[in-house]
Amino acid sequence: MTMNRHIRAALIAPVFALAMAAIAEAGEAAPLASWNDGDTKQAILDFVASATDEGDPNYVVPADRIAVFDNDGTLWTEHPMYTQLAFALDRVKALAPDHPEWKTTEPFKSALAGDMKGLAASGEKGVAQLVMATHTGMSTADFEVIVADWFKTAKHPRFDRPYTELAYQPMLEVLDYFRDNGFQTYIVSGGGIEFMRVITEEVYGIPPQQVVGSSVKTKFEIIDGKPQLTREAKLAFDDDKDGKPVGINAMIGKRPVAAFGNSDGDRQMLEWTAAGPAATLMMLVYHDDGTREYAYGPAGGLPDSPFGHMSQSTLDQADASDWTVISMKNDWSTIFPETTK
């Protein structure tokens, strides 16, 4: 009888161990679960493995593990227009009763009429006018409240979901994977820094102090006996193109070892990262999935776009420089997180 118990225990123990191992493995989700297996996913896994292996020649000490990410078109959708532009257009409508002159003055006339062609005709100068008129003249604290209130109700016109639910699930996994391996993750975007900071921690797990972006000038004032910073209608810093390496140097203070972008405006950031002494990872999100999101370039013969413009020369540079191009169509099994509804 005793022998039978011993035999039974000997037989059960391996089975139990295997079952427990399976449970433990199931409890740990595989990294980058929304990425299809292939060279692109493997490039991320290999880079992180090398950077965190002390015995690897490409090991990066934790203090230098800095990864930077563009926002619009890299971390969340930027079509049919930048999210911040959608906010500005809603602000124009909200402020219009106090500005009757806008009914006959461009670009406000087109904005109020919903005439996107007319608005596009005003170019970057027109968009800048809209932003300055709707983002300034208030305290930084008041602006934060205005932005937060807008995000509570604003929805994407195509997907009918809050903008905060339209971050790319595969990129959220990259952010988590990098942080789980000792990387600091920063946003470096041409978008407004104080606009983004309102939601970056909630959406991406990136705190406000790790957001680099464009900014307007602010002025210290005493209003009703209380100190405040007032937002002025003057550009202080343009964190786009050449401005991105400048912003990284000024606000982060170290050169990144990994950089993710999606447009011509990100080239200099990737170039700056690639020129560092350590092993590096440069990646470009290529919007080639018009079914699940949007398809635009004009790189690769896709339709041109004023939002997230990626020229053929940028795609060619990626190929020549050994940057990895992420195909949304082929590399991502999922685009957006599952709806919480």
Short mmCIF file of C-alpha atoms in Angstrom, two decimals:
data_model
loop_
_atom_site.label_atom_id
_atom_site.label_comp_id
_atom_site.label_asym_id
_atom_site.label_seq_id
_atom_site.Cartn_x
_atom_site.Cartn_y
_atom_site.Cartn_z
CA MET A 1 0.00 0.00 0.00
CA THR A 2 2.86 2.34 0.89
CA MET A 3 4.62 1.49 -2.36
CA ASN A 4 1.47 2.30 -4.32
CA ARG A 5 1.31 5.76 -2.74
CA HIS A 6 4.93 6.40 -3.66
CA ILE A 7 4.36 5.27 -7.22
CA ARG A 8 1.25 7.37 -7.47
CA ALA A 9 3.11 10.41 -6.13
CA ALA A 10 5.96 9.84 -8.57
CA LEU A 11 3.51 9.76 -11.45
CA ILE A 12 1.48 12.75 -10.31
CA ALA A 13 4.37 15.08 -9.48
CA PRO A 14 5.59 15.62 -13.08
CA VAL A 15 2.04 16.15 -14.30
CA PHE A 16 1.41 18.68 -11.53
CA ALA A 17 4.66 20.50 -12.33
CA LEU A 18 3.76 20.72 -16.00
CA ALA A 19 0.29 22.00 -15.17
CA MET A 20 1.68 24.70 -12.88
CA ALA A 21 4.20 25.73 -15.52
CA ALA A 22 1.43 26.01 -18.09
CA ILE A 23 -0.64 28.15 -15.74
CA ALA A 24 2.33 30.42 -15.03
CA GLU A 25 3.07 30.75 -18.73
CA ALA A 26 -0.55 31.56 -19.50
CA GLY A 27 -0.49 34.25 -16.82
CA GLU A 28 2.39 36.02 -18.55
CA ALA A 29 1.15 37.41 -21.84
CA ALA A 30 3.64 37.12 -24.66
CA PRO A 31 5.25 40.46 -25.51
CA LEU A 32 3.95 42.32 -28.57
CA ALA A 33 0.86 40.13 -28.80
CA SER A 34 -0.77 42.31 -31.48
CA TRP A 35 2.25 42.03 -33.77
CA ASN A 36 2.37 39.36 -36.44
CA ASP A 37 5.45 37.16 -36.31
CA GLY A 38 8.06 38.35 -38.78
CA ASP A 39 11.20 40.42 -39.24
CA THR A 40 9.64 43.64 -37.91
CA LYS A 41 8.50 42.19 -34.61
CA GLN A 42 11.75 40.28 -34.30
CA ALA A 43 13.77 43.48 -34.78
CA ILE A 44 12.16 44.93 -31.64
CA LEU A 45 12.64 41.74 -29.62
CA ASP A 46 16.27 41.37 -30.72
CA PHE A 47 17.12 44.99 -29.96
CA VAL A 48 15.67 44.86 -26.45
CA ALA A 49 17.31 41.49 -25.77
CA SER A 50 20.73 42.84 -26.77
CA ALA A 51 20.30 46.15 -24.95
CA THR A 52 19.44 44.41 -21.67
CA ASP A 53 21.99 41.57 -21.76
CA GLU A 54 25.11 42.57 -19.82
CA GLY A 55 27.12 40.02 -21.74
CA ASP A 56 26.11 41.42 -25.12
CA PRO A 57 28.41 43.91 -26.90
CA ASN A 58 25.32 46.06 -27.58
CA TYR A 59 24.34 46.24 -23.91
CA VAL A 60 22.93 49.61 -22.85
CA VAL A 61 23.13 50.65 -19.20
CA PRO A 62 19.68 51.40 -17.73
CA ALA A 63 20.35 55.14 -17.43
CA ASP A 64 20.87 55.36 -21.20
CA ARG A 65 17.86 53.30 -22.24
CA ILE A 66 15.87 56.14 -23.74
CA ALA A 67 13.23 55.57 -26.42
CA VAL A 68 11.41 58.43 -28.16
CA PHE A 69 8.10 58.27 -29.99
CA ASP A 70 6.34 60.70 -32.26
CA ASN A 71 2.65 60.98 -31.35
CA ASP A 72 0.36 61.73 -34.32
CA GLY A 73 0.39 58.81 -36.73
CA THR A 74 2.91 56.89 -34.63
CA LEU A 75 1.07 56.31 -31.36
CA TRP A 76 -2.48 57.27 -32.39
CA THR A 77 -4.46 58.08 -35.50
CA GLU A 78 -3.90 61.41 -37.27
CA HIS A 79 -6.63 61.21 -39.92
CA PRO A 80 -8.83 62.69 -41.23
CA MET A 81 -6.92 65.44 -39.40
CA TYR A 82 -4.65 65.86 -36.39
CA THR A 83 -6.58 65.47 -33.15
CA GLN A 84 -5.37 68.88 -31.99
CA LEU A 85 -6.76 70.47 -35.16
CA ALA A 86 -10.14 68.85 -34.46
CA PHE A 87 -9.96 70.43 -31.01
CA ALA A 88 -9.10 73.82 -32.54
CA LEU A 89 -12.05 73.64 -34.95
CA ASP A 90 -14.44 72.89 -32.10
CA ARG A 91 -12.96 75.79 -30.16
CA VAL A 92 -13.54 78.13 -33.12
CA LYS A 93 -17.22 77.22 -33.08
CA ALA A 94 -17.43 77.68 -29.32
CA LEU A 95 -15.76 81.10 -29.44
CA ALA A 96 -17.48 82.34 -32.62
CA PRO A 97 -20.29 84.26 -30.85
CA ASP A 98 -17.63 86.58 -29.39
CA HIS A 99 -15.97 87.03 -32.80
CA PRO A 100 -18.54 88.03 -35.46
CA GLU A 101 -15.67 89.03 -37.75
CA TRP A 102 -14.75 85.36 -38.15
CA LYS A 103 -17.79 84.81 -40.38
CA THR A 104 -16.06 86.72 -43.17
CA THR A 105 -12.38 86.20 -42.31
CA GLU A 106 -10.29 83.22 -43.38
CA PRO A 107 -9.37 80.70 -42.14
CA PHE A 108 -12.16 81.10 -39.57
CA LYS A 109 -14.85 81.38 -42.25
CA SER A 110 -13.93 77.98 -43.68
CA ALA A 111 -13.58 76.46 -40.21
CA LEU A 112 -17.06 77.60 -39.20
CA ALA A 113 -18.55 76.34 -42.48
CA GLY A 114 -16.82 72.97 -42.22
CA ASP A 115 -15.09 73.70 -45.52
CA MET A 116 -11.97 71.56 -45.28
CA LYS A 117 -10.82 72.46 -48.80
CA GLY A 118 -10.99 76.14 -47.97
CA LEU A 119 -9.15 75.49 -44.73
CA ALA A 120 -6.48 73.48 -46.52
CA ALA A 121 -6.02 76.35 -48.97
CA SER A 122 -4.96 78.56 -46.07
CA GLY A 123 -1.99 76.26 -45.53
CA GLU A 124 0.17 76.04 -42.42
CA LYS A 125 -0.24 79.77 -41.83
CA GLY A 126 -4.01 79.38 -41.60
CA VAL A 127 -3.77 76.44 -39.22
CA ALA A 128 -1.36 78.44 -37.07
CA GLN A 129 -3.89 81.28 -36.94
CA LEU A 130 -6.58 78.89 -35.74
CA VAL A 131 -4.33 77.45 -33.08
CA MET A 132 -3.19 80.83 -31.78
CA ALA A 133 -6.75 82.14 -31.64
CA THR A 134 -8.08 79.11 -29.77
CA HIS A 135 -5.17 78.01 -27.59
CA THR A 136 -4.02 81.29 -26.04
CA GLY A 137 -5.22 84.18 -23.89
CA MET A 138 -5.88 82.01 -20.85
CA SER A 139 -3.85 80.57 -17.99
CA THR A 140 -2.08 77.25 -18.39
CA ALA A 141 -4.39 75.81 -15.73
CA ASP A 142 -7.51 76.98 -17.57
CA PHE A 143 -6.21 75.57 -20.84
CA GLU A 144 -5.65 72.20 -19.21
CA VAL A 145 -9.28 72.15 -18.04
CA ILE A 146 -10.56 73.14 -21.51
CA VAL A 147 -8.58 70.33 -23.15
CA ALA A 148 -9.61 67.75 -20.55
CA ASP A 149 -13.28 68.67 -20.94
CA TRP A 150 -13.04 68.36 -24.73
CA PHE A 151 -11.53 64.89 -24.54
CA LYS A 152 -14.41 63.75 -22.31
CA THR A 153 -16.93 64.17 -25.13
CA ALA A 154 -15.06 64.41 -28.46
CA LYS A 155 -15.26 61.38 -30.75
CA HIS A 156 -13.53 60.42 -33.96
CA PRO A 157 -15.83 61.01 -36.97
CA ARG A 158 -15.18 57.61 -38.58
CA PHE A 159 -14.67 55.26 -35.65
CA ASP A 160 -17.19 56.92 -33.31
CA ARG A 161 -14.91 56.36 -30.35
CA PRO A 162 -13.19 58.81 -28.00
CA TYR A 163 -9.82 59.91 -29.36
CA THR A 164 -8.23 58.52 -26.22
CA GLU A 165 -9.32 55.02 -27.32
CA LEU A 166 -7.61 55.33 -30.69
CA ALA A 167 -4.04 54.75 -29.67
CA TYR A 168 -2.51 51.91 -31.67
CA GLN A 169 -2.64 48.70 -29.63
CA PRO A 170 0.66 47.38 -31.07
CA MET A 171 2.43 50.60 -30.07
CA LEU A 172 0.95 50.49 -26.57
CA GLU A 173 2.53 47.05 -26.32
CA VAL A 174 5.88 48.43 -27.47
CA LEU A 175 5.73 51.14 -24.79
CA ASP A 176 4.96 48.56 -22.11
CA TYR A 177 7.64 46.18 -23.38
CA PHE A 178 10.30 48.87 -23.37
CA ARG A 179 9.38 50.03 -19.87
CA ASP A 180 9.29 46.45 -18.59
CA ASN A 181 12.91 46.21 -19.74
CA GLY A 182 14.14 49.34 -18.04
CA PHE A 183 13.64 51.90 -20.82
CA GLN A 184 12.40 55.43 -20.28
CA THR A 185 9.76 56.30 -22.89
CA TYR A 186 9.31 59.86 -24.14
CA ILE A 187 6.94 61.49 -26.59
CA VAL A 188 8.66 63.88 -29.01
CA SER A 189 5.97 65.44 -31.19
CA GLY A 190 5.21 68.50 -33.26
CA GLY A 191 1.91 68.71 -31.39
CA GLY A 192 1.28 71.18 -28.61
CA ILE A 193 3.06 70.11 -25.47
CA GLU A 194 0.35 71.27 -23.07
CA PHE A 195 -2.39 69.76 -25.23
CA MET A 196 -0.72 66.34 -25.18
CA ARG A 197 0.29 66.37 -21.52
CA VAL A 198 -3.36 66.34 -20.46
CA ILE A 199 -3.87 62.77 -21.68
CA THR A 200 -0.46 61.10 -22.23
CA GLU A 201 -0.29 59.43 -18.83
CA GLU A 202 -3.83 58.04 -19.13
CA VAL A 203 -3.42 56.85 -22.72
CA TYR A 204 0.25 55.84 -22.93
CA GLY A 205 1.54 55.65 -19.37
CA ILE A 206 3.89 58.54 -20.18
CA PRO A 207 3.89 61.27 -17.50
CA PRO A 208 3.78 64.97 -18.47
CA GLN A 209 7.46 65.55 -17.70
CA GLN A 210 8.37 62.99 -20.39
CA VAL A 211 6.53 64.82 -23.17
CA VAL A 212 8.44 67.07 -25.58
CA GLY A 213 6.39 69.17 -27.98
CA SER A 214 5.75 72.54 -29.57
CA SER A 215 4.89 75.39 -27.23
CA VAL A 216 3.65 78.95 -27.11
CA LYS A 217 5.23 81.62 -24.97
CA THR A 218 3.96 81.96 -21.44
CA LYS A 219 4.10 84.98 -19.15
CA PHE A 220 4.18 85.02 -15.36
CA GLU A 221 1.51 87.30 -13.90
CA ILE A 222 -0.21 88.05 -10.61
CA ILE A 223 -3.97 87.94 -11.21
CA ASP A 224 -6.29 88.68 -8.29
CA GLY A 225 -3.38 88.20 -5.95
CA LYS A 226 -2.48 84.78 -7.33
CA PRO A 227 0.46 83.86 -9.56
CA GLN A 228 -0.36 82.30 -12.92
CA LEU A 229 1.22 81.55 -16.28
CA THR A 230 -0.67 83.12 -19.18
CA ARG A 231 -0.47 81.58 -22.64
CA GLU A 232 0.46 84.15 -25.28
CA ALA A 233 -0.19 84.08 -29.03
CA LYS A 234 3.49 83.71 -29.88
CA LEU A 235 5.32 80.54 -30.85
CA ALA A 236 8.07 79.66 -28.39
CA PHE A 237 9.32 76.39 -29.90
CA ASP A 238 8.43 74.32 -32.97
CA ASP A 239 9.18 70.69 -32.14
CA ASP A 240 9.07 69.37 -35.69
CA LYS A 241 11.71 68.27 -38.19
CA ASP A 242 15.01 69.97 -37.18
CA GLY A 243 13.36 70.99 -33.94
CA LYS A 244 13.03 67.42 -32.68
CA PRO A 245 16.75 66.78 -32.01
CA VAL A 246 16.95 70.27 -30.49
CA GLY A 247 14.00 69.52 -28.22
CA ILE A 248 15.45 66.15 -27.24
CA ASN A 249 18.76 67.74 -26.32
CA ALA A 250 17.13 70.57 -24.37
CA MET A 251 14.49 68.60 -22.48
CA ILE A 252 15.83 65.05 -22.21
CA GLY A 253 19.54 65.78 -22.18
CA LYS A 254 20.59 62.45 -23.65
CA ARG A 255 20.57 60.98 -27.12
CA PRO A 256 17.97 58.21 -27.51
CA VAL A 257 18.86 54.66 -28.49
CA ALA A 258 15.46 53.98 -30.07
CA ALA A 259 13.21 56.27 -32.12
CA PHE A 260 9.79 55.69 -33.68
CA GLY A 261 8.13 58.01 -36.21
CA ASN A 262 5.92 57.94 -39.29
CA SER A 263 6.48 61.03 -41.42
CA ASP A 264 8.95 63.44 -42.97
CA GLY A 265 8.75 65.44 -39.76
CA ASP A 266 10.44 62.58 -37.89
CA ARG A 267 13.45 62.07 -40.14
CA GLN A 268 15.81 64.28 -38.18
CA MET A 269 14.87 62.58 -34.92
CA LEU A 270 15.72 59.19 -36.39
CA GLU A 271 18.93 60.54 -37.92
CA TRP A 272 19.98 61.99 -34.56
CA THR A 273 19.26 58.72 -32.81
CA ALA A 274 21.08 56.65 -35.44
CA ALA A 275 24.21 58.81 -35.12
CA GLY A 276 24.72 57.85 -31.48
CA PRO A 277 27.57 55.64 -30.29
CA ALA A 278 25.36 52.82 -29.00
CA ALA A 279 23.43 50.19 -30.92
CA THR A 280 20.17 51.77 -32.02
CA LEU A 281 16.69 50.97 -33.32
CA MET A 282 14.89 53.27 -35.77
CA MET A 283 11.36 52.47 -36.92
CA LEU A 284 8.81 54.14 -39.19
CA VAL A 285 5.09 53.36 -39.11
CA TYR A 286 3.84 53.06 -42.70
CA HIS A 287 0.12 53.74 -43.12
CA ASP A 288 -0.84 51.18 -45.77
CA ASP A 289 -4.08 49.85 -44.29
CA GLY A 290 -7.05 51.79 -45.63
CA THR A 291 -9.48 49.11 -44.48
CA ARG A 292 -8.72 49.11 -40.77
CA GLU A 293 -7.32 52.65 -40.57
CA TYR A 294 -6.05 54.89 -43.40
CA ALA A 295 -3.67 54.53 -46.33
CA TYR A 296 -1.51 57.52 -47.23
CA GLY A 297 2.00 58.50 -48.21
CA PRO A 298 2.68 59.44 -50.95
CA ALA A 299 5.54 57.01 -50.33
CA GLY A 300 5.04 53.71 -52.11
CA GLY A 301 2.45 55.19 -54.44
CA LEU A 302 -0.17 55.76 -51.74
CA PRO A 303 -2.36 58.91 -51.75
CA ASP A 304 -0.70 62.11 -50.60
CA SER A 305 -1.75 63.72 -47.35
CA PRO A 306 -1.07 67.00 -45.53
CA PHE A 307 -1.33 65.06 -42.26
CA GLY A 308 1.52 62.63 -41.68
CA HIS A 309 3.09 63.21 -45.10
CA MET A 310 5.70 60.54 -45.80
CA SER A 311 7.61 61.22 -49.01
CA GLN A 312 9.24 58.57 -51.14
CA SER A 313 12.62 60.01 -50.15
CA THR A 314 11.91 59.21 -46.49
CA LEU A 315 11.00 55.63 -47.39
CA ASP A 316 14.15 55.39 -49.51
CA GLN A 317 16.23 56.78 -46.66
CA ALA A 318 14.79 54.16 -44.33
CA ASP A 319 15.87 51.43 -46.74
CA ALA A 320 19.34 52.90 -47.24
CA SER A 321 19.89 53.54 -43.53
CA ASP A 322 18.66 50.16 -42.28
CA TRP A 323 15.67 51.67 -40.50
CA THR A 324 12.78 49.26 -40.02
CA VAL A 325 9.50 50.12 -41.75
CA ILE A 326 6.39 48.92 -39.91
CA SER A 327 3.60 47.94 -42.28
CA MET A 328 0.29 48.46 -40.49
CA LYS A 329 -1.33 46.06 -42.94
CA ASN A 330 1.18 43.24 -42.63
CA ASP A 331 2.79 43.65 -39.22
CA TRP A 332 -0.19 44.44 -36.99
CA SER A 333 -2.89 41.88 -36.27
CA THR A 334 -4.90 44.54 -34.43
CA ILE A 335 -4.99 48.32 -34.88
CA PHE A 336 -6.92 49.72 -31.92
CA PRO A 337 -7.62 48.36 -28.43
CA GLU A 338 -10.85 46.45 -28.00
CA THR A 339 -13.73 48.77 -27.23
CA THR A 340 -14.68 49.11 -23.60
CA LYS A 341 -18.38 49.46 -24.48
#
